[in-house]
Tab-separated table of C-alpha atoms in Angstrom:
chain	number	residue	atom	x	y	z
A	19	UNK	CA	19.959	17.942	-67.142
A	20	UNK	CA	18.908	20.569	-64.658
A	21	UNK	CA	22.009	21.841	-63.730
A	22	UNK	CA	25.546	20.311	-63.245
A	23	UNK	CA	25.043	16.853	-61.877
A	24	UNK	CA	21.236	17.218	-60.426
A	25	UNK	CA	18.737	15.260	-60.653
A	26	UNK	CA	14.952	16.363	-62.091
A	27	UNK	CA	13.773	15.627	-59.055
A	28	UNK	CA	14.158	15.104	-55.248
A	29	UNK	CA	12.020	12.876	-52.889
A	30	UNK	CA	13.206	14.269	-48.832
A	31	UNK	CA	11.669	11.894	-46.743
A	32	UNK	CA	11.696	11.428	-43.070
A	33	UNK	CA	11.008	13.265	-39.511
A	34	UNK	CA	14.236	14.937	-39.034
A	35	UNK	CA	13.370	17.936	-39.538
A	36	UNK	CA	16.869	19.492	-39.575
A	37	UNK	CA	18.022	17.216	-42.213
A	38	UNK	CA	15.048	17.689	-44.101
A	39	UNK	CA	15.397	21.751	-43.707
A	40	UNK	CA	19.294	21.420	-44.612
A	41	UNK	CA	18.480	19.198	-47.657
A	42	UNK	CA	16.124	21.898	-48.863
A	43	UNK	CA	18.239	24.454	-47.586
A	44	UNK	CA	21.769	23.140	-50.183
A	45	UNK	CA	19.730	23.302	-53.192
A	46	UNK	CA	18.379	27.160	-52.182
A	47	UNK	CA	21.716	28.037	-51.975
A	48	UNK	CA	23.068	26.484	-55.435
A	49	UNK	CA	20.397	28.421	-57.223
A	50	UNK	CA	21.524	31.414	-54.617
A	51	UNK	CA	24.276	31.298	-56.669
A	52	UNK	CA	22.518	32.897	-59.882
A	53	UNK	CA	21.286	35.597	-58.171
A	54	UNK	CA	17.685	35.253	-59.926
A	55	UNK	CA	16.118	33.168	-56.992
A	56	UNK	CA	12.935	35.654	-57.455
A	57	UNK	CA	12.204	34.322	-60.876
A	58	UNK	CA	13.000	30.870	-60.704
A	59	UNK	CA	12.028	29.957	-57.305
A	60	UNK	CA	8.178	28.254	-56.710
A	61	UNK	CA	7.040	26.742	-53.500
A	62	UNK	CA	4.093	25.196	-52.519
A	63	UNK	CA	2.198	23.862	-49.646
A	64	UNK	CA	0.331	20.806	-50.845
A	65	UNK	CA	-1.958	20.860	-47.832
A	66	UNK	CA	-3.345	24.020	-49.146
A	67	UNK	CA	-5.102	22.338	-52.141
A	68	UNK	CA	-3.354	24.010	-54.648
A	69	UNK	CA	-3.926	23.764	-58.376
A	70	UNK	CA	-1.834	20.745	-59.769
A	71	UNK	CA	-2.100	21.777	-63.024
A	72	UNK	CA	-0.707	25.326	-62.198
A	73	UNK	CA	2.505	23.127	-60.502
A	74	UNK	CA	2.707	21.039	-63.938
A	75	UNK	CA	3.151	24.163	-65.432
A	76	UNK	CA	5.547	25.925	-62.940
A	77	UNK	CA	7.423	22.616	-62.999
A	78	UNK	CA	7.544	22.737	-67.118
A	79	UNK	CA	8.633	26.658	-67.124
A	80	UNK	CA	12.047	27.537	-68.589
A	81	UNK	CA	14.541	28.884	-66.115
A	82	UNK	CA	15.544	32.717	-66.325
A	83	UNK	CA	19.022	33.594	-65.671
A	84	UNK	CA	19.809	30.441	-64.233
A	85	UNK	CA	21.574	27.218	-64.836
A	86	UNK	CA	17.633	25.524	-63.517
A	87	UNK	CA	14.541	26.471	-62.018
A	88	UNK	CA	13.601	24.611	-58.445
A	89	UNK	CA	9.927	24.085	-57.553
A	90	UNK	CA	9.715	23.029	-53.738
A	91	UNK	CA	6.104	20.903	-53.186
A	92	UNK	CA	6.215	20.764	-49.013
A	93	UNK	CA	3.404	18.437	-47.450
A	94	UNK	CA	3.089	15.696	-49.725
A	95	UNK	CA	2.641	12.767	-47.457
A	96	UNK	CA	-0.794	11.920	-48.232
A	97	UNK	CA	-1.744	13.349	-51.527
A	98	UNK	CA	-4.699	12.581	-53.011
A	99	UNK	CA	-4.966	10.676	-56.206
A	100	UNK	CA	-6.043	13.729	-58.253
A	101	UNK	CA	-3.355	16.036	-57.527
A	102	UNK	CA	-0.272	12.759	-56.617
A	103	UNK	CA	-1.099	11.138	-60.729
A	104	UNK	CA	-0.125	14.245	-62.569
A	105	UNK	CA	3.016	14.244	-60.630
A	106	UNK	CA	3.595	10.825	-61.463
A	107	UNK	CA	3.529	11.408	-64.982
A	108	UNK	CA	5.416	14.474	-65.144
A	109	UNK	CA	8.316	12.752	-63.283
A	110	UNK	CA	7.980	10.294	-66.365
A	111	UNK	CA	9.494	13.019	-68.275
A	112	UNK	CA	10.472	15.374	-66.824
A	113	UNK	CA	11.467	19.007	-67.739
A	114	UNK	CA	15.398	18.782	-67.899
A	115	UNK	CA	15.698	22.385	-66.942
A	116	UNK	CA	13.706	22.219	-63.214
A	117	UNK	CA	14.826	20.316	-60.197
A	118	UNK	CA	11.905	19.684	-58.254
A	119	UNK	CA	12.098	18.628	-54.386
A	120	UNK	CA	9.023	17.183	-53.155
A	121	UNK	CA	8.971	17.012	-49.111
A	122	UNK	CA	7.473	14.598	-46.860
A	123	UNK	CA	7.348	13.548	-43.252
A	124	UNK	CA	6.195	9.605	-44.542
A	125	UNK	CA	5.979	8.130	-48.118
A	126	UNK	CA	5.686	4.685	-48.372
A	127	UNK	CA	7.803	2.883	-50.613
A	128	UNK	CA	5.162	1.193	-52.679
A	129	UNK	CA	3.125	4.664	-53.247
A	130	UNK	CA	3.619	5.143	-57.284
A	131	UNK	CA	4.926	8.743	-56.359
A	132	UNK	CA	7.583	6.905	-54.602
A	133	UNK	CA	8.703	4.858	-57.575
A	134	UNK	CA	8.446	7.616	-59.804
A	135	UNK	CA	11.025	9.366	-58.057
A	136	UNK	CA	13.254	6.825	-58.016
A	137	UNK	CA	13.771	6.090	-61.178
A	138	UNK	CA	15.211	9.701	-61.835
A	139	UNK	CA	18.469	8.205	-60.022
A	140	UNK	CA	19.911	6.104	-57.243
A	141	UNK	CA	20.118	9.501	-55.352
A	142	UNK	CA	17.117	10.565	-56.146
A	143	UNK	CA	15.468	9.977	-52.336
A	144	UNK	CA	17.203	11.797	-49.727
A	145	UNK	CA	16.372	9.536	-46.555
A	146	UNK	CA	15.697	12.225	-43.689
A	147	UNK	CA	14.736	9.259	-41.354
A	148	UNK	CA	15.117	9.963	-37.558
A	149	UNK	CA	17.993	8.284	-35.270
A	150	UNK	CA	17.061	6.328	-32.786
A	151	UNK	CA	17.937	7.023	-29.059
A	152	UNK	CA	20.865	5.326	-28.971
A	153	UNK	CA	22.241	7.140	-31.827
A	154	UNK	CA	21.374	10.465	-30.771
A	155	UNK	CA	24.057	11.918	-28.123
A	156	UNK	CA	26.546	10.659	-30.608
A	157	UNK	CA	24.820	12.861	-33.130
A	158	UNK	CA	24.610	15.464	-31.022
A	159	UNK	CA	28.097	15.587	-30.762
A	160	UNK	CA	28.603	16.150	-34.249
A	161	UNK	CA	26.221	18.454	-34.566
A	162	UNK	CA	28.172	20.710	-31.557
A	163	UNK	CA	31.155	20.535	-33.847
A	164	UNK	CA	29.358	21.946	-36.573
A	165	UNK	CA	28.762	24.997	-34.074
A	166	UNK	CA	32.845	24.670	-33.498
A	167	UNK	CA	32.062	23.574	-30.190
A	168	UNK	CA	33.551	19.844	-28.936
A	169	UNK	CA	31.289	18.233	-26.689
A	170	UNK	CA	31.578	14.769	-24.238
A	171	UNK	CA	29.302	12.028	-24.899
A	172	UNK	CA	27.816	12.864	-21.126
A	173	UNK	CA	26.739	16.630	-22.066
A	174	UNK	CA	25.720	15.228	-25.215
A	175	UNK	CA	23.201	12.703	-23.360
A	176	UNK	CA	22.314	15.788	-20.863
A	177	UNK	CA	21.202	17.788	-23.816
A	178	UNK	CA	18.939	14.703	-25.673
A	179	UNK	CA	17.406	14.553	-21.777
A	180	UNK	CA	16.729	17.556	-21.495
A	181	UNK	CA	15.592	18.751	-25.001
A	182	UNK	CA	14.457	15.599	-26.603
A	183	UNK	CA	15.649	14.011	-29.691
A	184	UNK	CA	13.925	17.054	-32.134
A	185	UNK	CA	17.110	17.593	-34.184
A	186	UNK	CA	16.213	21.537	-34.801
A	187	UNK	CA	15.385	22.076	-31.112
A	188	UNK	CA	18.723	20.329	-30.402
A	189	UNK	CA	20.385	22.383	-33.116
A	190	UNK	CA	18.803	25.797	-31.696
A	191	UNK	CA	19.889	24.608	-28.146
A	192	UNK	CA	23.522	24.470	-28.900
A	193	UNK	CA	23.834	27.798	-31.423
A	194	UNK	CA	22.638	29.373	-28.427
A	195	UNK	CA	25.246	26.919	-26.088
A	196	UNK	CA	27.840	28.072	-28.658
A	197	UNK	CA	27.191	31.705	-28.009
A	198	UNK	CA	27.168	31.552	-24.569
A	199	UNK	CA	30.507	29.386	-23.366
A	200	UNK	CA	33.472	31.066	-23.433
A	201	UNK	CA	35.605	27.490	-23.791
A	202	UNK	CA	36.121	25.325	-26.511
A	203	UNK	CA	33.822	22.683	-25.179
A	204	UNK	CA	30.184	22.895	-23.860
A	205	UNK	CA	30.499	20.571	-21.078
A	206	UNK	CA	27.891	19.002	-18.622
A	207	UNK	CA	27.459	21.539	-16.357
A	208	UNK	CA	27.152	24.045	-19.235
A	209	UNK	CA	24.021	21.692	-19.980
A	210	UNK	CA	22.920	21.638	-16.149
A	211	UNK	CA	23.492	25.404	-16.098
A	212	UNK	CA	22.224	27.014	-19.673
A	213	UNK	CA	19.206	24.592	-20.623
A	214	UNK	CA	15.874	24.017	-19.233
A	215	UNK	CA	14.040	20.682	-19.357
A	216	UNK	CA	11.127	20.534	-21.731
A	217	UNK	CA	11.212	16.817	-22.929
A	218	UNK	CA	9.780	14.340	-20.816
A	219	UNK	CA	11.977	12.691	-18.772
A	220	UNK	CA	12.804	9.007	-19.704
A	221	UNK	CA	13.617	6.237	-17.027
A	222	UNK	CA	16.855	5.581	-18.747
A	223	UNK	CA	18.386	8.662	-17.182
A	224	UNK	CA	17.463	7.807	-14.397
A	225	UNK	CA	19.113	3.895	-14.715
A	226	UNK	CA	21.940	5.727	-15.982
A	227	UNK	CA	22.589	8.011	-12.971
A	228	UNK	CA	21.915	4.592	-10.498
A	229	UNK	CA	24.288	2.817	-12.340
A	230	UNK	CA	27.147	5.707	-12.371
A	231	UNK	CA	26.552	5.639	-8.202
A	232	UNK	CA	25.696	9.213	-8.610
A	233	UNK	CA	23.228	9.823	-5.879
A	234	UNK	CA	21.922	13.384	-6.106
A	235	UNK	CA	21.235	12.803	-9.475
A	236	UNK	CA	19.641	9.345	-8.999
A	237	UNK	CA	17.295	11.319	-6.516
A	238	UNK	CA	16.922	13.994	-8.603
A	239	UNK	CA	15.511	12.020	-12.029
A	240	UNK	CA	13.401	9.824	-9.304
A	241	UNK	CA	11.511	12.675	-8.358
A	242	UNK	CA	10.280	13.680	-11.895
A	243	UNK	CA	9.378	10.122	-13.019
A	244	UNK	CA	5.827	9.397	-13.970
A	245	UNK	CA	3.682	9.056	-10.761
A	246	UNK	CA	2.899	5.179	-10.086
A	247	UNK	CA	5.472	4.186	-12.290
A	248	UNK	CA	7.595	2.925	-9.425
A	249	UNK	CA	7.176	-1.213	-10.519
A	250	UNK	CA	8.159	-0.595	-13.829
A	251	UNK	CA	11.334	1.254	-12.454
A	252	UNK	CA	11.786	-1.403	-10.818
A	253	UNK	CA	11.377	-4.426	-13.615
A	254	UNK	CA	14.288	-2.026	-15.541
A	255	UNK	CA	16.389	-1.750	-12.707
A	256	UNK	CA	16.639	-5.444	-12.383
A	257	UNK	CA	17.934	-5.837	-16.005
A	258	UNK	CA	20.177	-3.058	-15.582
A	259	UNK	CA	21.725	-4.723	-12.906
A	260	UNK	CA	21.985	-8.055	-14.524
A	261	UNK	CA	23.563	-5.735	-17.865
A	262	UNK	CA	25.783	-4.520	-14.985
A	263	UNK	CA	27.113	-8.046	-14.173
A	264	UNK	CA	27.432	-9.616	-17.173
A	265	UNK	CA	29.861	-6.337	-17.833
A	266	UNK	CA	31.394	-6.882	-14.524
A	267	UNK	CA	32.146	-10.231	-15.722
A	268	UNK	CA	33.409	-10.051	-19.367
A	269	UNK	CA	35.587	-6.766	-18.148
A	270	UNK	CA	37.429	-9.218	-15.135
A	271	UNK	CA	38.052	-11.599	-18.320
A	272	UNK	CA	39.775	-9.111	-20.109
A	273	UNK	CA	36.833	-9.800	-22.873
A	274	UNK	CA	35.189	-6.401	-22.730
A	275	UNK	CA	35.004	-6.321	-26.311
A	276	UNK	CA	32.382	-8.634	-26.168
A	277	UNK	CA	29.660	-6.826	-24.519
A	278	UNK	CA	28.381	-5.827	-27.359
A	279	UNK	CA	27.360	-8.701	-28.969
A	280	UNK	CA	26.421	-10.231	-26.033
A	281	UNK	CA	23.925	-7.458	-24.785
A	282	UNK	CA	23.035	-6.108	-28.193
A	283	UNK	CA	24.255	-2.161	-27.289
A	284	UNK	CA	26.663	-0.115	-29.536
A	285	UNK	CA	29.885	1.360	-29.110
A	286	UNK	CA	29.832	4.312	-27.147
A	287	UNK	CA	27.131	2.563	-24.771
A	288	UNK	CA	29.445	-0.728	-24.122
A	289	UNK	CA	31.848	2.565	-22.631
A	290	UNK	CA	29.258	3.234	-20.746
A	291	UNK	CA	28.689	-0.164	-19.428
A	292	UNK	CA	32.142	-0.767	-18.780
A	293	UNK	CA	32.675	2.058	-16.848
A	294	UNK	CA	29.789	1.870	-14.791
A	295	UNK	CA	30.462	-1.585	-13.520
A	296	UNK	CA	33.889	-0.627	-12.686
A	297	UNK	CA	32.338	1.580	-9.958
A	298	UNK	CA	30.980	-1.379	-8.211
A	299	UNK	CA	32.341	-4.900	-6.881
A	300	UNK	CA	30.808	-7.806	-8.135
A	301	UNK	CA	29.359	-8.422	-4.139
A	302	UNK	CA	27.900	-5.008	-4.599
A	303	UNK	CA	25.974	-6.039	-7.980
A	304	UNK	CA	25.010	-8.632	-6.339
A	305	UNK	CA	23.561	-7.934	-3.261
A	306	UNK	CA	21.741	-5.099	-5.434
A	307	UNK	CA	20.208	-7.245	-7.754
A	308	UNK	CA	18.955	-9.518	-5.023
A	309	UNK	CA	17.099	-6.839	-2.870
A	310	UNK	CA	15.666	-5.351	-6.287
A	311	UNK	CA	14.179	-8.584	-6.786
A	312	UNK	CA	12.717	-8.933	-3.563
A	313	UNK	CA	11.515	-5.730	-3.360
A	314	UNK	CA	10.189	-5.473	-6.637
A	315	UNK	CA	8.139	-8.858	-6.218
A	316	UNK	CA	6.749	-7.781	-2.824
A	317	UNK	CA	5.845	-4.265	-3.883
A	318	UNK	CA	3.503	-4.566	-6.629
A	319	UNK	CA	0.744	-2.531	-6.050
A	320	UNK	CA	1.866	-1.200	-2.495
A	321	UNK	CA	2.000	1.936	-1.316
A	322	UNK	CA	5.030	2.258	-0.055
A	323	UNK	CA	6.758	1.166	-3.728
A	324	UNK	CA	8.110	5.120	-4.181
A	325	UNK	CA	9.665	5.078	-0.704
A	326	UNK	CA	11.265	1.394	-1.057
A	327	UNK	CA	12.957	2.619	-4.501
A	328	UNK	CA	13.719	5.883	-2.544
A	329	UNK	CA	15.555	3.875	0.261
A	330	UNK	CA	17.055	1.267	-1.987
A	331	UNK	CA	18.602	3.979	-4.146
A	332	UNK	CA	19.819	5.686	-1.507
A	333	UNK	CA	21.420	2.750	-0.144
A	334	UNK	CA	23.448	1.285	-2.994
A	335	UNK	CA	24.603	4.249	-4.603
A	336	UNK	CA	25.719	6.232	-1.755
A	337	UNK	CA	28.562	3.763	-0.903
């Protein structure tokens, strides 16, 4: 076999392009350890047409110096018949002295490249699959530890605002974060301070900030929402409310631990939840939730929807 416990061959799949890089990145390093990286190192682009039978060949070369040879194919989501086949049958044997690590964004299950690959092994496909939102600050998080840096779930949302959820560009923003606080912990205003926005900014921040009572923020995220998008602010702020009581609720029960199930959110956001309806009285909800009704039934399509939301904001989370 190609080296202590490896496998002929790799699939990385997935848009997360720091797992991906990392994944690539392990196996560099193992054959790092021979020093003879120059002679047993190929990589190619397969969007640069290259020759397949010139990568059959690379792939069926002998290692020098080395416990295995590694032959990196980058690009192979959508590989043409005439240069994904010959893969497919060279992974049908394949040389036991190369590991070869073939990188895509997307690869379909079904795709016979796919299957080939996964025979080699149950580990064979490294799944570089994206989180989704929720999972991200929690990620994030993780990733600041990695940097020896500890991090609150709060900064860790600031930074996925602020950034957006591209794992390197989060990973960049906190090795320079890292550099730059003297502490132990890169905190919120270390975010609010160090980091400029560049992602789009989402209408869940803004929910968020309305539901913490914070009212300079609230203000703040309002003015760099979409223009026009003041109705659909609304419609979510409705819901938000109505998450808001059902928390209220279950938390006066002592049943907390059932928010989750009962709004469908994970961990760290039922702590959210909680916490933000402990800032208001159940009145308070309420009363909110009423006048965003009203106002959101008789301000479809007015003009003066972004002042309403302005006013209404203003007014419940300045109390």
């Amino acid at each position: 076999m190609a080296g202590q416990g490896l496998l002929p061959g790799y699939l990385i799949v997935g848009s997360d392009e720091l797992k991906s890089s990392r994944a690539v990145e392990r196996m560099r390093a193992r054959l790092g350890k021979s020093g003879m990286v120059e002679f047993n190192l190929d990589e190619r682009d397969m969007t640069k047409d290259p020759q397949v039978d010139d990568i059959v060949a690379s792939l069926n070369t002998f290692p020098m110096g080395a416990e295995f040879r590694l032959v990196i194919l980058t690009n192979c989501d959508k590989l043409p018949k005439a240069m994904s086949e010959p893969l497919v049958e060279y992974f049908a044997n394949p040389s036991p002295t190369t590991v070869c690590l073939v990188v895509a964004t997307a690869l379909t299950k079904n795709t016979r490249l796919y299957k080939a690959i996964k025979k080699l092994g149950d580990k064979a496909i490294i799944d570089c699959a994206p989180k989704k939102t929720w999972e991200m600050p929690p990620q994030v998080v993780k990733m600041a530890a990695a940097h020896g840096k500890a991090m609150g779930l709060p900064a860790a949302e600031a930074l996925v605002a602020r950034s957006g959820e591209n794992t390197r560009m989060l990973d960049n923003e906190l090795k320079k974060l890292a550099s730059m606080v003297t502490g132990s912990e890169i905190t919120l205003a270390d975010i609010e301070r160090h980091v400029m926005r560049t992602a789009e900014v989402k209408p869940w921040e803004f929910l968020n900030a309305v539901a913490a009572r914070d009212l300079v923020r609230s203000l703040e995220l309002l003015k760099l929402q979409p223009a026009k998008s003041e109705v659909r602010l609304w419609s979510l702020l409705v819901t938000r409310l109505r998450e808001l009581i059902i928390a209220k609720s279950l938390d006066t029960r002592g049943q907390g631990s059932q928010l989750a199930t009962t709004l469908g959110v994970q961990g760290w956001q039922v702590k959210n939840h909680l916490s933000w309806a402990r800032r208001w009285r159940m009145d308070e909800l309420l009363e909110a939730l009423s006048q965003a009704i009203e106002v959101e039934l008789a301000l479809k399509g007015s003009r003066d929807s972004e002042l309403a939301l302005r006013m209404w904001v203003i007014s419940m989370t300045s109390r």
